[in-house]
CSV table of C-alpha atoms in Angstrom, one decimal:
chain,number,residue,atom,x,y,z
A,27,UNK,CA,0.0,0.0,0.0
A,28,UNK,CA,1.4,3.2,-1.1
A,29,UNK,CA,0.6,6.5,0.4
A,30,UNK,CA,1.0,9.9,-1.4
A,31,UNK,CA,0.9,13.3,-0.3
A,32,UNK,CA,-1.5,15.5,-2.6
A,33,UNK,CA,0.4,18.5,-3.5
A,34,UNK,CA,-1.6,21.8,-3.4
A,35,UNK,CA,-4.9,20.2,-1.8
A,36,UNK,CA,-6.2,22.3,1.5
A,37,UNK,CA,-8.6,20.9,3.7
A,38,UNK,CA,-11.2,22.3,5.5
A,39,UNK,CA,-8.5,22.4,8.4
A,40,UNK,CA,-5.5,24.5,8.1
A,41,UNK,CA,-2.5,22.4,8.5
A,42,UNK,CA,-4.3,19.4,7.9
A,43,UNK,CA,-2.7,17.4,4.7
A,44,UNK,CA,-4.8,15.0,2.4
A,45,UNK,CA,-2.9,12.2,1.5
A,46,UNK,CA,-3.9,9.5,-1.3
A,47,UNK,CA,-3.9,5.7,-0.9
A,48,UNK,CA,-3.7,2.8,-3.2
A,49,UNK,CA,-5.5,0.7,-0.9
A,50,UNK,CA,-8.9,2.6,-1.7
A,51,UNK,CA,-10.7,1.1,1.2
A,52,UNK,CA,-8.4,2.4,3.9
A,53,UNK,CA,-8.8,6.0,1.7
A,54,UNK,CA,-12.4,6.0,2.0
A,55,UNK,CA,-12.7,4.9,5.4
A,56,UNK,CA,-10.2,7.5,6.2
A,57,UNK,CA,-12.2,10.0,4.3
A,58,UNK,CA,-15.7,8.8,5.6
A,59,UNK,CA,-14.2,8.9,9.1
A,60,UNK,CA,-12.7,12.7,8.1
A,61,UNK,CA,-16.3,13.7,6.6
A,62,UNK,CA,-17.9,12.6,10.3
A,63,UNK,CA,-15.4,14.8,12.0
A,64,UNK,CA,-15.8,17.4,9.9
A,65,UNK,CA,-19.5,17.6,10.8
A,66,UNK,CA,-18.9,17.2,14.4
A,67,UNK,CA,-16.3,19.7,14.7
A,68,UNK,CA,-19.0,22.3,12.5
A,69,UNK,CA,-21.6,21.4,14.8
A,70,UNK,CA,-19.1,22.3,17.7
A,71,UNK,CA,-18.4,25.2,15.7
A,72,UNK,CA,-14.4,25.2,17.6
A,73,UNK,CA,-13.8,29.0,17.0
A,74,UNK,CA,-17.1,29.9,19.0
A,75,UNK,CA,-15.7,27.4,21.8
A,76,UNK,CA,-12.2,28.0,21.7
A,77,UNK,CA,-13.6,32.3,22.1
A,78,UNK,CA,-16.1,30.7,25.0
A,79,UNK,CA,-12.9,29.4,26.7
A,80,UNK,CA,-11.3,32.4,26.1
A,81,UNK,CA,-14.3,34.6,27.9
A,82,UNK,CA,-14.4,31.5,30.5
A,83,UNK,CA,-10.9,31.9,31.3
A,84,UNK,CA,-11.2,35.5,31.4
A,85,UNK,CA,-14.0,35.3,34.0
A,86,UNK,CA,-12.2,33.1,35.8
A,87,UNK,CA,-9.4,34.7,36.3
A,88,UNK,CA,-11.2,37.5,37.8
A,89,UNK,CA,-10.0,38.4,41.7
A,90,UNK,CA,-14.1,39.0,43.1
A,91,UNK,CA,-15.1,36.0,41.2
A,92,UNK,CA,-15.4,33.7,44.3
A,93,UNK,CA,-17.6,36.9,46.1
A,94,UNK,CA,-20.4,34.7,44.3
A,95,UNK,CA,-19.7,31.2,44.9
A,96,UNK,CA,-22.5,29.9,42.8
A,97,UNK,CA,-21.5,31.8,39.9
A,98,UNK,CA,-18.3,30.9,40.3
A,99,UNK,CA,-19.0,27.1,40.7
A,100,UNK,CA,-20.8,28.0,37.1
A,101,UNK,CA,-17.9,29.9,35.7
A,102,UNK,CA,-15.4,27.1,36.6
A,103,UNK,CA,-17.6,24.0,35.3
A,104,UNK,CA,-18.6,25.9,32.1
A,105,UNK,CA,-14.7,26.1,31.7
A,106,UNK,CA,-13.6,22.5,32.5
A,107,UNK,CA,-16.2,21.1,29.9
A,108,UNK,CA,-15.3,23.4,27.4
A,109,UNK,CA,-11.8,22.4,27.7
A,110,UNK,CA,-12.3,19.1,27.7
A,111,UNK,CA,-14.4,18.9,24.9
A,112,UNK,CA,-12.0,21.3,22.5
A,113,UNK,CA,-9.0,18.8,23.7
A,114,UNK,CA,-11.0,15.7,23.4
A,115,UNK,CA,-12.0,16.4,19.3
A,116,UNK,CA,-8.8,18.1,18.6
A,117,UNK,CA,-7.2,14.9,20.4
A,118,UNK,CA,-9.4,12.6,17.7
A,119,UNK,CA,-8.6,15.3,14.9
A,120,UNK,CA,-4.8,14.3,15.8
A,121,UNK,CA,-4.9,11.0,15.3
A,122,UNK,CA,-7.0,10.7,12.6
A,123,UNK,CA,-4.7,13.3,10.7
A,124,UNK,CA,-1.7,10.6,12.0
A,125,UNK,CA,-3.1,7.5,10.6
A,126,UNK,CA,-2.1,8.2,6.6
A,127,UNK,CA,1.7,8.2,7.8
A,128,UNK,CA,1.5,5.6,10.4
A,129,UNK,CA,0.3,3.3,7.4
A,130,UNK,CA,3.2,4.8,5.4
A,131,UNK,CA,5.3,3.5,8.0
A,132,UNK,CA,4.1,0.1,8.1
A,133,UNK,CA,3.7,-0.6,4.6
A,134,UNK,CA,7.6,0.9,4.3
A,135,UNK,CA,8.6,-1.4,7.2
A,136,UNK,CA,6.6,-4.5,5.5
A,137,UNK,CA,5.3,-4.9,9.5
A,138,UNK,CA,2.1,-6.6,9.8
A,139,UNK,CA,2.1,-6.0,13.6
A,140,UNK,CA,2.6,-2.2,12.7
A,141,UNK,CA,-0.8,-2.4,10.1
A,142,UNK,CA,-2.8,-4.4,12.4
A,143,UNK,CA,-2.3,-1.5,14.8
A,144,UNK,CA,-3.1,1.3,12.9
A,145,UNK,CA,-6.3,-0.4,11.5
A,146,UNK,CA,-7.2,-0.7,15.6
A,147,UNK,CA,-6.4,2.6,16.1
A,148,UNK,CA,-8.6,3.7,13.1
A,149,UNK,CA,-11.7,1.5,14.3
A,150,UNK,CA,-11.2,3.3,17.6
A,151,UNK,CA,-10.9,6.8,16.2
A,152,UNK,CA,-14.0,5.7,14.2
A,153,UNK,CA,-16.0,4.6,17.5
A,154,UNK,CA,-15.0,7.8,19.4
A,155,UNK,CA,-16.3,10.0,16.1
A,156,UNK,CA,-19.6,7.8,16.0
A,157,UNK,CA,-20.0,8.2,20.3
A,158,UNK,CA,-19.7,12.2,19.3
């Protein structure tokens, strides 16, 4: 299986790089598995989060903050599941964006082992997506 970087192709991420397959079903997994992501990330919409973390954090920081404990309690838990949603779907954004080298590398390396693992890290990538 050979795996090619596409020269001039942008995807809807900046930084991201679209890479071509020979094996066309790991390529259309990868891109059915991209396509979900996509649509979970616009339905996130991660610049309005990543500016709500910003105000959060803002709010948080703020010395008379704890004057109001409830609001505060508010302010702080608002914050935590922001965060951990932006890092949990950049986290799966990550490692799907890995998987076209990692089966680079194991079709270089002729390693079975090395394929077998990236096709389980894909169905879990996929599983985490479809949990979204």
């Amino acid at each position: 299986m050979k795996w090619r970087p596409e020269r001039g192709c942008r995807g809807p991420h900046p930084g991201h790089v679209r890479w071509s397959v020979v094996n066309l079903d790991v390529a259309a997994e990868l891109k059915a598995l991209s396509g979900t992501l996509d649509d979970i990330e616009a339905v996130l919409d991660l610049d309005k989060l990543r500016s709500d973390i910003e105000q959060l954090s803002e709010e948080a920081g703020q010395p008379d903050l704890w004057n109001d404990q409830e609001r505060a309690q508010e302010v702080t838990s608002r914050l935590s599941r922001a965060q951990a949603e932006l890092r949990h779907v950049t986290d799966i954004r990550r490692r799907l964006d890995d998987l076209p080298v990692l089966y680079e590398l194991a079709d270089e390396s002729d390693g079975a082992d090395a394929e077998a693992a990236n096709r389980s890290e894909e169905r879990r990538v996929g599983k985490e997506c479809r949990s979204r």
